[in-house]
Amino acid sequence: MASQQPSLAILVRAPDGFTVWPGPPYPPGSSPPQRLPKTACSATSFSSDGSRLLATVASASATVYDCSSLSVIRSFDLPGLTAAALSPTGSYLQTFQKSSSPQVKNVTVWHVDTATALYQHYQKNLSKANWPMVQFSADESVACRMATNEMQFFDTNDFTKGIVYKVRLPGIAALQLASAPGSHVAGFVPEAKGVPASVQIFSCDKDAQNQVVARRSFFRCSTVQFHWNKGSTGLLIVSQADVDKTNQSYYGETKLHYLTTDRAFEGIVPLKKEGPVHDVQWSSSGSEFAVVYGYMPAKATIFNKKCNPLHELGEGPYNTIRWNPKGRFIVIAGFGNLPGDMAFWDYSEKKLIQKAKAEWSVISEWSPDGRHFMTATTAPRLQIDNRIKIFDHTGSLQFIKEFEKLYQVDWKPESPERFGDIAELTISLNGIKIEETKKQGQGSKSAQTSSKAPVNVAAKPAGAYRPPQSKHTAALQDKLFGGLAPTGGEMSKTALRNKKRREKQKEKKAGEGSSADDS
């Protein structure tokens, strides 16, 4: 069974182009080999099933690769190309080109294998909220798009038929098709003229499309984020208001709502702490979801499909949650403008495994087999200290590589079911700390050989002496950062300068006192 498991792969894009690495582990002290010579491009992306890879050159072309052989399947010359996206299985390519007039149709759905234009329409503006404009279910059996005051559906077996049926929804501003399966679609209508905003769920069955399956209305909402579960039975909605009327947050107000297609629950998720909703993610089974929320230190909670809390993951400087594809391990972390603290949890055992750190991370994601967790610092968010870090499922750092500039890094998608479960038992937090201490010091031969994947990075120096008065500072940091305060022993430049100044003052006073005694 192990030989039949697919191999992992990582897409890496830098200023000189993109390449593909084989997945970890990597030999110590070496760079991963390149499966594909670096190729110039302006953007890259995988299809959702990982079978195909798209590379585009702005205003010029789009090229589709086969991921198994990394050979070119088809290349499209597209003057004025602004955006491109593959369908979930890579059968279709959707492109957006600059258009000088409404008579020139600038959105095209192509059949990749034949390079045939199957459907075209004109779209004036392109935004992150409405791209890709044609949405597909995971198996590509359902496809739809948002138009003025309606949702339009296609026959994916024959796109040349154009729009085959419609669902009327006046004022619609956002749409999200459930992916696995594509049985339902959700539409968002913003509030206007005293009428509250609403999210409505419709069936994708042609005979029942005009019937609202579930509905939720709310005020103080300008935009929403949709999160469908696996099975398409539950929908989480993060509503965002530009202005927080309580004046507690500069970034506006967020709420988390939950709808089920069987109408078992229609309401707001009962969060136990006030503040913004930082992140939310469904488990791979679609039966639980995890939320990071509240003013710092933020709180992390896991709920079941009935919206009942199941487990608390504690508080800390968190704004990110990542549930591994096998459903067993969870990482809660604080990235962006937070210190980069991470907590690795074994959800099946309901215990904390280890705490780690990945400062300045912009990207973070589990590998498809659930054994590796990758973080990356990328441009243009950060122009310096660009790097990739890979941890194992227990939070131990396995690999690090520095870049002068890094634009993108992604795991090649694979179905988690194609990989076996992690048979190795997770070790306790105390055991991990002891093992890391041995690695940092000289260590014994047995301790060095027991490490399965040595880290490609120099060991950290031992911490500096901490004076007794620093205990109060450490306790305060622990309280503020939820137990995840920085543990580095080195003093900052300002603290070191102040310390030297105090020492000089003491020496000066001592010298003055001795002079007075002599006189």
Short mmCIF file of C-alpha atoms in Angstrom, two decimals:
data_model
loop_
_atom_site.label_atom_id
_atom_site.label_comp_id
_atom_site.label_asym_id
_atom_site.label_seq_id
_atom_site.Cartn_x
_atom_site.Cartn_y
_atom_site.Cartn_z
CA MET A 1 0.00 0.00 0.00
CA ALA A 2 2.83 2.43 0.83
CA SER A 3 4.33 2.09 -2.70
CA GLN A 4 0.98 3.11 -4.22
CA GLN A 5 0.86 6.39 -2.34
CA PRO A 6 1.44 9.45 -4.54
CA SER A 7 4.62 11.44 -4.08
CA LEU A 8 4.51 14.92 -2.62
CA ALA A 9 5.55 17.95 -4.67
CA ILE A 10 6.03 21.66 -3.96
CA LEU A 11 5.62 24.55 -6.39
CA VAL A 12 8.13 27.37 -5.83
CA ARG A 13 7.99 30.70 -7.71
CA ALA A 14 10.68 33.39 -7.51
CA PRO A 15 11.65 36.39 -9.69
CA ASP A 16 13.57 34.13 -12.09
CA GLY A 17 10.59 31.82 -12.64
CA PHE A 18 8.88 28.78 -11.13
CA THR A 19 9.97 25.22 -10.56
CA VAL A 20 8.68 22.08 -8.83
CA TRP A 21 10.44 20.30 -5.98
CA PRO A 22 9.84 16.73 -4.88
CA GLY A 23 8.35 16.59 -1.40
CA PRO A 24 10.26 16.13 1.89
CA PRO A 25 12.28 14.74 3.58
CA TYR A 26 15.42 16.29 2.13
CA PRO A 27 19.07 15.31 2.74
CA PRO A 28 20.68 17.52 5.42
CA GLY A 29 22.58 20.52 4.12
CA SER A 30 21.30 20.29 0.54
CA SER A 31 18.74 22.07 -1.59
CA PRO A 32 15.79 20.09 -2.98
CA PRO A 33 16.28 18.96 -6.58
CA GLN A 34 14.27 20.64 -9.33
CA ARG A 35 11.87 18.41 -11.26
CA LEU A 36 11.32 21.19 -13.78
CA PRO A 37 13.85 23.78 -15.01
CA LYS A 38 12.93 27.29 -13.88
CA THR A 39 10.41 28.79 -16.27
CA ALA A 40 9.55 32.48 -16.50
CA CYS A 41 5.98 33.39 -15.54
CA SER A 42 3.91 35.98 -13.66
CA ALA A 43 1.48 33.59 -11.88
CA THR A 44 1.03 29.86 -11.27
CA SER A 45 -1.67 27.61 -9.79
CA PHE A 46 -2.65 23.95 -9.55
CA SER A 47 -6.01 22.49 -10.41
CA SER A 48 -7.87 21.44 -7.25
CA ASP A 49 -7.16 17.73 -7.82
CA GLY A 50 -3.46 18.36 -8.53
CA SER A 51 -3.54 16.79 -11.99
CA ARG A 52 -2.61 19.94 -13.89
CA LEU A 53 -0.58 23.11 -13.41
CA LEU A 54 -1.24 26.52 -14.94
CA ALA A 55 1.49 29.10 -15.59
CA THR A 56 0.65 32.50 -17.05
CA VAL A 57 2.64 35.40 -18.48
CA ALA A 58 0.81 38.69 -17.98
CA SER A 59 -0.72 40.15 -21.16
CA ALA A 60 0.74 37.30 -23.20
CA SER A 61 0.01 33.61 -22.64
CA ALA A 62 -1.25 30.74 -20.48
CA THR A 63 0.38 27.30 -20.41
CA VAL A 64 -1.11 24.13 -18.91
CA TYR A 65 1.20 21.34 -17.70
CA ASP A 66 0.54 17.71 -16.82
CA CYS A 67 1.66 17.32 -13.20
CA SER A 68 2.72 13.67 -13.50
CA SER A 69 5.21 14.30 -16.31
CA LEU A 70 5.48 18.12 -16.09
CA SER A 71 5.11 18.22 -19.87
CA VAL A 72 3.14 20.93 -21.66
CA ILE A 73 -0.43 19.93 -22.54
CA ARG A 74 -1.49 23.14 -24.22
CA SER A 75 -0.31 26.73 -24.57
CA PHE A 76 -2.66 29.65 -25.31
CA ASP A 77 -1.57 32.97 -26.80
CA LEU A 78 -3.79 35.56 -25.09
CA PRO A 79 -2.97 39.24 -25.69
CA GLY A 80 -4.10 41.44 -22.82
CA LEU A 81 -4.41 38.48 -20.42
CA THR A 82 -5.19 39.70 -16.90
CA ALA A 83 -6.27 36.53 -15.03
CA ALA A 84 -6.62 32.81 -15.63
CA ALA A 85 -7.89 29.82 -13.62
CA LEU A 86 -8.21 26.06 -14.10
CA SER A 87 -11.36 24.12 -13.28
CA PRO A 88 -11.08 21.59 -10.40
CA THR A 89 -9.98 18.65 -12.60
CA GLY A 90 -8.18 20.81 -15.14
CA SER A 91 -10.56 20.13 -18.01
CA TYR A 92 -11.38 23.81 -18.53
CA LEU A 93 -9.38 27.02 -18.53
CA GLN A 94 -11.05 30.33 -17.76
CA THR A 95 -9.40 33.55 -18.90
CA PHE A 96 -10.02 37.29 -18.52
CA GLN A 97 -8.57 39.70 -21.08
CA LYS A 98 -8.66 43.47 -21.29
CA SER A 99 -11.49 44.67 -23.52
CA SER A 100 -11.90 47.99 -25.26
CA SER A 101 -15.69 47.77 -25.66
CA PRO A 102 -18.68 45.68 -24.52
CA GLN A 103 -18.93 44.24 -28.02
CA VAL A 104 -15.65 42.37 -27.43
CA LYS A 105 -16.29 39.37 -25.16
CA ASN A 106 -13.33 39.16 -22.82
CA VAL A 107 -14.18 36.21 -20.49
CA THR A 108 -13.65 32.83 -22.14
CA VAL A 109 -14.06 29.22 -21.00
CA TRP A 110 -11.67 27.00 -22.97
CA HIS A 111 -11.53 23.23 -23.30
CA VAL A 112 -7.88 22.58 -22.45
CA ASP A 113 -7.28 19.42 -24.49
CA THR A 114 -8.73 20.84 -27.72
CA ALA A 115 -8.02 24.56 -27.15
CA THR A 116 -11.64 25.25 -28.11
CA ALA A 117 -13.49 28.33 -26.83
CA LEU A 118 -16.70 26.88 -25.37
CA TYR A 119 -18.30 29.98 -23.87
CA GLN A 120 -17.68 33.74 -23.90
CA HIS A 121 -19.19 36.85 -22.32
CA TYR A 122 -18.25 40.45 -21.58
CA GLN A 123 -17.29 41.53 -18.07
CA LYS A 124 -16.39 45.14 -17.33
CA ASN A 125 -14.51 44.76 -14.05
CA LEU A 126 -12.36 42.09 -12.47
CA SER A 127 -12.03 41.71 -8.69
CA LYS A 128 -10.93 39.06 -6.24
CA ALA A 129 -14.53 38.69 -5.10
CA ASN A 130 -15.88 37.71 -8.52
CA TRP A 131 -12.98 35.65 -9.88
CA PRO A 132 -13.15 32.98 -11.19
CA MET A 133 -16.44 34.14 -12.68
CA VAL A 134 -17.62 30.65 -13.62
CA GLN A 135 -17.59 28.35 -10.56
CA PHE A 136 -17.41 24.55 -10.81
CA SER A 137 -18.23 21.74 -8.40
CA ALA A 138 -15.34 19.39 -7.54
CA ASP A 139 -16.38 16.83 -10.16
CA GLU A 140 -17.24 19.57 -12.69
CA SER A 141 -20.82 18.32 -13.00
CA VAL A 142 -22.23 21.73 -12.01
CA ALA A 143 -21.12 25.17 -13.22
CA CYS A 144 -22.66 28.58 -12.55
CA ARG A 145 -21.91 32.29 -12.58
CA MET A 146 -23.27 35.45 -10.96
CA ALA A 147 -25.01 38.00 -13.18
CA THR A 148 -27.11 41.08 -12.49
CA ASN A 149 -29.95 40.06 -10.13
CA GLU A 150 -29.59 36.35 -10.90
CA MET A 151 -27.49 33.17 -10.80
CA GLN A 152 -26.94 31.46 -14.14
CA PHE A 153 -26.24 27.76 -14.69
CA PHE A 154 -24.51 25.89 -17.53
CA ASP A 155 -24.66 22.39 -18.98
CA THR A 156 -21.08 21.23 -18.37
CA ASN A 157 -21.47 18.52 -21.00
CA ASP A 158 -22.12 21.19 -23.61
CA PHE A 159 -21.07 24.75 -22.82
CA THR A 160 -22.11 25.85 -26.30
CA LYS A 161 -25.73 25.78 -25.07
CA GLY A 162 -24.92 28.87 -23.01
CA ILE A 163 -27.15 29.58 -20.00
CA VAL A 164 -29.57 26.67 -19.53
CA TYR A 165 -31.44 27.93 -16.43
CA LYS A 166 -31.43 30.81 -13.95
CA VAL A 167 -32.27 31.62 -10.33
CA ARG A 168 -33.62 35.10 -9.71
CA LEU A 169 -32.03 36.91 -6.71
CA PRO A 170 -32.37 40.72 -6.91
CA GLY A 171 -29.34 42.64 -5.64
CA ILE A 172 -26.99 39.63 -5.51
CA ALA A 173 -23.38 40.70 -4.86
CA ALA A 174 -21.60 37.40 -4.16
CA LEU A 175 -22.09 33.72 -4.95
CA GLN A 176 -20.52 30.50 -3.71
CA LEU A 177 -21.21 27.07 -5.18
CA ALA A 178 -20.83 24.09 -2.84
CA SER A 179 -17.97 21.96 -4.12
CA ALA A 180 -18.29 18.39 -2.86
CA PRO A 181 -20.93 17.69 -3.97
CA GLY A 182 -22.23 20.61 -6.03
CA SER A 183 -25.74 20.23 -4.67
CA HIS A 184 -26.36 23.77 -3.38
CA VAL A 185 -25.41 27.36 -4.07
CA ALA A 186 -25.39 30.38 -1.73
CA GLY A 187 -26.02 33.99 -2.72
CA PHE A 188 -25.40 37.19 -0.75
CA VAL A 189 -27.50 40.38 -0.99
CA PRO A 190 -26.09 43.45 0.86
CA GLU A 191 -28.32 45.64 3.01
CA ALA A 192 -29.94 48.61 1.26
CA LYS A 193 -32.46 51.30 2.20
CA GLY A 194 -33.17 49.86 5.63
CA VAL A 195 -33.55 46.27 4.34
CA PRO A 196 -31.13 43.89 6.12
CA ALA A 197 -28.47 41.93 4.25
CA SER A 198 -29.23 38.28 3.62
CA VAL A 199 -27.67 34.99 2.58
CA GLN A 200 -29.93 32.51 0.80
CA ILE A 201 -29.21 28.90 -0.11
CA PHE A 202 -30.77 27.31 -3.19
CA SER A 203 -30.69 23.77 -4.55
CA CYS A 204 -28.79 23.19 -7.79
CA ASP A 205 -31.49 20.77 -8.89
CA LYS A 206 -33.19 22.41 -11.86
CA ASP A 207 -36.67 21.38 -10.71
CA ALA A 208 -36.25 22.91 -7.22
CA GLN A 209 -34.08 25.94 -7.87
CA ASN A 210 -36.56 28.68 -7.15
CA GLN A 211 -37.20 27.38 -3.62
CA VAL A 212 -35.07 28.84 -0.81
CA VAL A 213 -33.53 25.99 1.18
CA ALA A 214 -32.20 28.21 4.01
CA ARG A 215 -31.99 31.92 4.72
CA ARG A 216 -30.24 34.23 7.19
CA SER A 217 -30.72 38.01 7.47
CA PHE A 218 -28.53 40.45 9.40
CA PHE A 219 -27.70 44.15 9.67
CA ARG A 220 -24.27 45.83 9.70
CA CYS A 221 -22.80 43.79 6.86
CA SER A 222 -21.04 44.93 3.69
CA THR A 223 -19.17 41.76 2.59
CA VAL A 224 -19.19 38.05 3.43
CA GLN A 225 -16.92 35.01 3.25
CA PHE A 226 -18.49 31.61 2.56
CA HIS A 227 -17.18 28.28 3.92
CA TRP A 228 -19.00 25.12 2.74
CA ASN A 229 -18.30 21.81 4.50
CA LYS A 230 -17.55 18.50 2.82
CA GLY A 231 -20.92 17.00 2.02
CA SER A 232 -22.44 20.45 1.30
CA THR A 233 -24.76 20.23 4.30
CA GLY A 234 -23.44 23.21 6.30
CA LEU A 235 -22.39 26.75 5.42
CA LEU A 236 -20.38 29.09 7.65
CA ILE A 237 -20.69 32.81 6.84
CA VAL A 238 -18.24 35.41 8.11
CA SER A 239 -20.02 38.76 7.79
CA GLN A 240 -17.86 41.89 7.69
CA ALA A 241 -18.91 45.48 8.40
CA ASP A 242 -16.56 48.29 7.44
CA VAL A 243 -17.35 50.23 10.62
CA ASP A 244 -17.59 48.92 14.17
CA LYS A 245 -20.36 50.98 15.78
CA THR A 246 -19.10 50.03 19.24
CA ASN A 247 -15.77 51.75 18.40
CA GLN A 248 -13.84 48.79 19.78
CA SER A 249 -12.09 47.87 16.53
CA TYR A 250 -10.47 50.00 13.85
CA TYR A 251 -10.92 47.16 11.33
CA GLY A 252 -14.72 47.02 11.51
CA GLU A 253 -16.96 44.29 12.89
CA THR A 254 -17.17 40.58 12.05
CA LYS A 255 -19.74 37.95 12.98
CA LEU A 256 -19.92 34.21 12.33
CA HIS A 257 -23.23 32.77 11.11
CA TYR A 258 -24.16 29.15 10.41
CA LEU A 259 -26.78 27.66 8.08
CA THR A 260 -27.63 24.03 7.37
CA THR A 261 -29.40 22.77 4.29
CA ASP A 262 -31.85 20.77 6.42
CA ARG A 263 -32.70 23.95 8.43
CA ALA A 264 -31.61 22.30 11.67
CA PHE A 265 -29.64 25.45 12.51
CA GLU A 266 -30.02 29.00 11.23
CA GLY A 267 -28.32 31.61 13.38
CA ILE A 268 -25.15 33.02 14.85
CA VAL A 269 -22.38 30.78 16.20
CA PRO A 270 -22.24 31.16 20.02
CA LEU A 271 -18.71 32.46 20.56
CA LYS A 272 -17.60 32.92 24.16
CA LYS A 273 -15.43 35.98 23.68
CA GLU A 274 -16.08 39.37 22.14
CA GLY A 275 -14.02 40.53 19.19
CA PRO A 276 -13.35 39.72 15.53
CA VAL A 277 -13.49 36.33 13.84
CA HIS A 278 -9.89 35.78 12.72
CA ASP A 279 -10.17 32.43 10.95
CA VAL A 280 -12.49 29.45 10.51
CA GLN A 281 -11.99 26.02 8.95
CA TRP A 282 -13.97 22.80 8.54
CA SER A 283 -12.47 19.41 9.34
CA SER A 284 -11.83 17.02 6.47
CA SER A 285 -14.93 15.03 7.45
CA GLY A 286 -17.17 18.09 7.40
CA SER A 287 -18.61 17.20 10.81
CA GLU A 288 -16.69 19.75 12.93
CA PHE A 289 -15.33 23.24 12.43
CA ALA A 290 -12.72 25.28 14.29
CA VAL A 291 -12.81 29.03 14.95
CA VAL A 292 -10.18 31.52 16.13
CA TYR A 293 -11.91 34.62 17.51
CA GLY A 294 -11.88 37.45 20.03
CA TYR A 295 -9.63 40.32 21.03
CA MET A 296 -6.05 39.34 21.80
CA PRO A 297 -5.25 36.95 23.28
CA ALA A 298 -7.64 35.22 20.88
CA LYS A 299 -9.57 32.07 21.71
CA ALA A 300 -9.80 28.86 19.63
CA THR A 301 -12.82 26.53 19.86
CA ILE A 302 -14.01 23.45 17.97
CA PHE A 303 -17.75 23.02 17.29
CA ASN A 304 -19.81 20.14 15.92
CA LYS A 305 -22.37 20.36 13.11
CA LYS A 306 -25.06 21.26 15.64
CA CYS A 307 -22.99 24.30 16.64
CA ASN A 308 -22.20 22.89 20.09
CA PRO A 309 -18.65 23.49 21.43
CA LEU A 310 -16.62 20.28 21.63
CA HIS A 311 -13.13 21.35 22.71
CA GLU A 312 -11.20 24.47 23.68
CA LEU A 313 -7.70 24.95 22.26
CA GLY A 314 -6.78 27.71 24.68
CA GLU A 315 -5.95 31.39 24.22
CA GLY A 316 -2.94 33.13 22.74
CA PRO A 317 -1.67 35.46 20.00
CA TYR A 318 -3.54 33.55 17.27
CA ASN A 319 -5.24 34.54 14.03
CA THR A 320 -4.82 31.37 11.94
CA ILE A 321 -6.05 27.79 12.20
CA ARG A 322 -5.04 24.87 9.98
CA TRP A 323 -6.66 21.44 10.28
CA ASN A 324 -4.58 18.75 8.64
CA PRO A 325 -6.19 16.79 5.76
CA LYS A 326 -6.38 13.55 7.78
CA GLY A 327 -8.36 15.33 10.50
CA ARG A 328 -6.10 14.35 13.38
CA PHE A 329 -3.73 17.30 13.90
CA ILE A 330 -4.46 21.02 14.22
CA VAL A 331 -2.18 24.04 14.18
CA ILE A 332 -3.27 27.34 15.68
CA ALA A 333 -0.90 30.20 14.96
CA GLY A 334 -0.40 33.95 14.92
CA PHE A 335 0.96 35.18 11.59
CA GLY A 336 1.01 38.53 9.80
CA ASN A 337 1.50 41.26 12.41
CA LEU A 338 1.65 38.69 15.25
CA PRO A 339 4.86 37.07 16.59
CA GLY A 340 4.52 33.79 14.64
CA ASP A 341 3.77 31.46 17.57
CA MET A 342 2.34 28.04 16.67
CA ALA A 343 0.68 25.36 18.80
CA PHE A 344 0.44 21.81 17.42
CA TRP A 345 -2.52 19.79 18.73
CA ASP A 346 -3.43 16.12 18.47
CA TYR A 347 -7.20 16.42 18.18
CA SER A 348 -7.86 12.70 18.53
CA GLU A 349 -6.06 12.70 21.89
CA LYS A 350 -7.24 16.23 22.82
CA LYS A 351 -3.74 17.25 23.86
CA LEU A 352 -1.10 19.83 23.01
CA ILE A 353 1.94 18.25 21.36
CA GLN A 354 4.39 21.12 21.01
CA LYS A 355 4.77 24.87 20.55
CA ALA A 356 6.95 26.25 17.77
CA LYS A 357 7.62 29.53 15.98
CA ALA A 358 7.63 30.79 12.38
CA GLU A 359 8.13 34.55 12.43
CA TRP A 360 6.84 36.79 9.62
CA SER A 361 4.99 33.95 7.89
CA VAL A 362 2.61 34.88 5.07
CA ILE A 363 1.68 31.39 3.84
CA SER A 364 0.96 28.27 5.92
CA GLU A 365 -0.50 24.91 4.91
CA TRP A 366 -0.44 21.17 5.68
CA SER A 367 0.88 18.72 3.11
CA PRO A 368 -1.78 16.46 1.51
CA ASP A 369 -0.58 13.45 3.54
CA GLY A 370 -0.95 15.39 6.81
CA ARG A 371 2.64 14.70 7.90
CA HIS A 372 4.27 18.06 7.13
CA PHE A 373 3.37 21.66 7.87
CA MET A 374 4.91 24.37 5.70
CA THR A 375 5.19 28.10 6.39
CA ALA A 376 6.68 30.74 4.11
CA THR A 377 7.60 34.41 4.15
CA THR A 378 6.91 35.83 0.69
CA ALA A 379 7.03 39.06 -1.29
CA PRO A 380 5.49 41.53 -1.84
CA ARG A 381 4.08 41.26 1.70
CA LEU A 382 7.64 41.19 3.04
CA GLN A 383 10.62 42.11 0.89
CA ILE A 384 13.29 40.71 3.23
CA ASP A 385 13.87 37.47 5.14
CA ASN A 386 11.96 35.43 2.55
CA ARG A 387 12.14 31.76 3.50
CA ILE A 388 10.41 28.38 3.56
CA LYS A 389 10.09 26.31 6.74
CA ILE A 390 8.77 22.75 6.94
CA PHE A 391 7.78 21.15 10.25
CA ASP A 392 6.66 17.59 10.90
CA HIS A 393 3.22 16.83 12.35
CA THR A 394 4.58 17.14 15.91
CA GLY A 395 5.91 20.67 15.34
CA SER A 396 9.62 19.84 15.02
CA LEU A 397 11.44 21.90 12.39
CA GLN A 398 12.70 19.64 9.58
CA PHE A 399 13.80 22.01 6.81
CA ILE A 400 14.50 25.69 6.18
CA LYS A 401 15.62 27.49 3.03
CA GLU A 402 16.34 31.18 2.59
CA PHE A 403 15.53 33.19 -0.55
CA GLU A 404 16.61 36.62 -1.70
CA LYS A 405 13.00 36.97 -2.88
CA LEU A 406 10.16 34.42 -2.92
CA TYR A 407 6.75 35.04 -4.47
CA GLN A 408 4.82 31.80 -4.00
CA VAL A 409 5.03 28.29 -2.57
CA ASP A 410 2.28 25.64 -2.69
CA TRP A 411 1.86 21.92 -2.07
CA LYS A 412 0.64 20.00 -5.10
CA PRO A 413 -2.92 18.96 -4.16
CA GLU A 414 -3.68 15.26 -3.68
CA SER A 415 -6.63 13.40 -2.23
CA PRO A 416 -5.87 12.69 1.47
CA GLU A 417 -7.57 9.29 1.12
CA ARG A 418 -4.70 8.16 -1.12
CA PHE A 419 -2.30 8.37 1.84
CA GLY A 420 -2.11 6.06 4.84
CA ASP A 421 -2.67 7.18 8.43
CA ILE A 422 0.21 8.36 10.58
CA ALA A 423 1.11 5.26 12.54
CA GLU A 424 3.82 6.87 14.63
CA LEU A 425 2.50 7.92 18.03
CA THR A 426 3.03 11.54 19.03
CA ILE A 427 5.41 12.04 21.90
CA SER A 428 4.78 14.25 24.88
CA LEU A 429 5.78 17.89 25.08
CA ASN A 430 8.41 17.20 27.73
CA GLY A 431 9.97 14.48 25.61
CA ILE A 432 10.27 16.83 22.66
CA LYS A 433 12.00 19.50 24.73
CA ILE A 434 14.56 17.02 26.04
CA GLU A 435 15.30 15.73 22.56
CA GLU A 436 15.72 19.27 21.16
CA THR A 437 18.10 20.15 23.99
CA LYS A 438 20.31 17.21 23.10
CA LYS A 439 20.34 18.24 19.44
CA GLN A 440 21.39 21.78 20.28
CA GLY A 441 24.26 20.67 22.46
CA GLN A 442 26.98 18.16 21.60
CA GLY A 443 24.66 15.25 22.37
CA SER A 444 25.42 11.56 22.32
CA LYS A 445 25.69 9.46 19.16
CA SER A 446 22.51 7.64 20.01
CA ALA A 447 20.63 10.92 20.34
CA GLN A 448 22.00 12.16 17.00
CA THR A 449 21.17 8.98 15.13
CA SER A 450 17.65 8.83 16.58
CA SER A 451 16.67 11.97 14.69
CA LYS A 452 14.80 10.89 11.58
CA ALA A 453 15.06 14.19 9.68
CA PRO A 454 17.84 16.54 10.79
CA VAL A 455 17.10 20.21 10.32
CA ASN A 456 19.03 22.05 7.57
CA VAL A 457 19.75 25.02 9.83
CA ALA A 458 22.42 25.99 12.34
CA ALA A 459 21.61 25.25 15.97
CA LYS A 460 20.47 28.18 18.08
CA PRO A 461 22.95 29.50 20.69
CA ALA A 462 22.24 28.92 24.32
CA GLY A 463 20.16 31.59 26.06
CA ALA A 464 21.84 34.39 27.97
CA TYR A 465 21.66 34.79 31.73
CA ARG A 466 18.36 36.27 32.94
CA PRO A 467 18.58 38.38 36.13
CA PRO A 468 16.05 37.77 38.92
CA GLN A 469 14.15 41.01 38.24
CA SER A 470 13.27 39.75 34.72
CA LYS A 471 10.88 37.19 36.24
CA HIS A 472 8.18 39.84 36.52
CA THR A 473 8.67 40.79 32.87
CA ALA A 474 8.48 37.15 31.80
CA ALA A 475 5.30 36.63 33.79
CA LEU A 476 3.74 39.70 32.21
CA GLN A 477 4.66 38.52 28.70
CA ASP A 478 3.21 35.10 29.48
CA LYS A 479 -0.06 36.71 30.53
CA LEU A 480 -0.25 39.02 27.51
CA PHE A 481 0.67 36.41 24.91
CA GLY A 482 -1.33 33.49 26.31
CA GLY A 483 1.64 31.40 27.41
CA LEU A 484 3.40 31.79 24.07
CA ALA A 485 5.72 34.68 24.88
CA PRO A 486 9.08 34.76 23.09
CA THR A 487 11.51 32.50 24.91
CA GLY A 488 14.77 33.82 23.45
CA GLY A 489 17.34 34.59 26.12
CA GLU A 490 19.11 37.39 24.23
CA MET A 491 18.41 40.98 25.36
CA SER A 492 17.29 43.60 22.88
CA LYS A 493 19.65 46.47 21.97
CA THR A 494 17.62 48.96 23.96
CA ALA A 495 17.56 46.74 27.06
CA LEU A 496 21.31 46.12 26.79
CA ARG A 497 22.01 49.85 26.44
CA ASN A 498 19.87 50.64 29.50
CA LYS A 499 21.61 47.92 31.47
CA LYS A 500 25.06 49.36 30.68
CA ARG A 501 23.84 52.84 31.64
CA ARG A 502 22.59 51.57 35.02
CA GLU A 503 25.89 49.79 35.67
CA LYS A 504 27.87 52.97 34.93
CA GLN A 505 25.64 54.95 37.30
CA LYS A 506 26.22 52.40 40.07
CA GLU A 507 30.00 52.53 39.49
CA LYS A 508 29.88 56.34 39.57
CA LYS A 509 27.92 56.35 42.85
CA ALA A 510 30.25 53.78 44.34
CA GLY A 511 33.25 55.92 43.33
CA GLU A 512 31.72 59.04 44.87
CA GLY A 513 30.96 57.15 48.09
CA SER A 514 34.55 55.90 48.41
CA SER A 515 35.90 59.44 47.82
CA ALA A 516 33.69 60.81 50.62
CA ASP A 517 34.91 58.14 53.02
CA ASP A 518 38.56 58.95 52.25
CA SER A 519 38.00 62.64 52.94
#
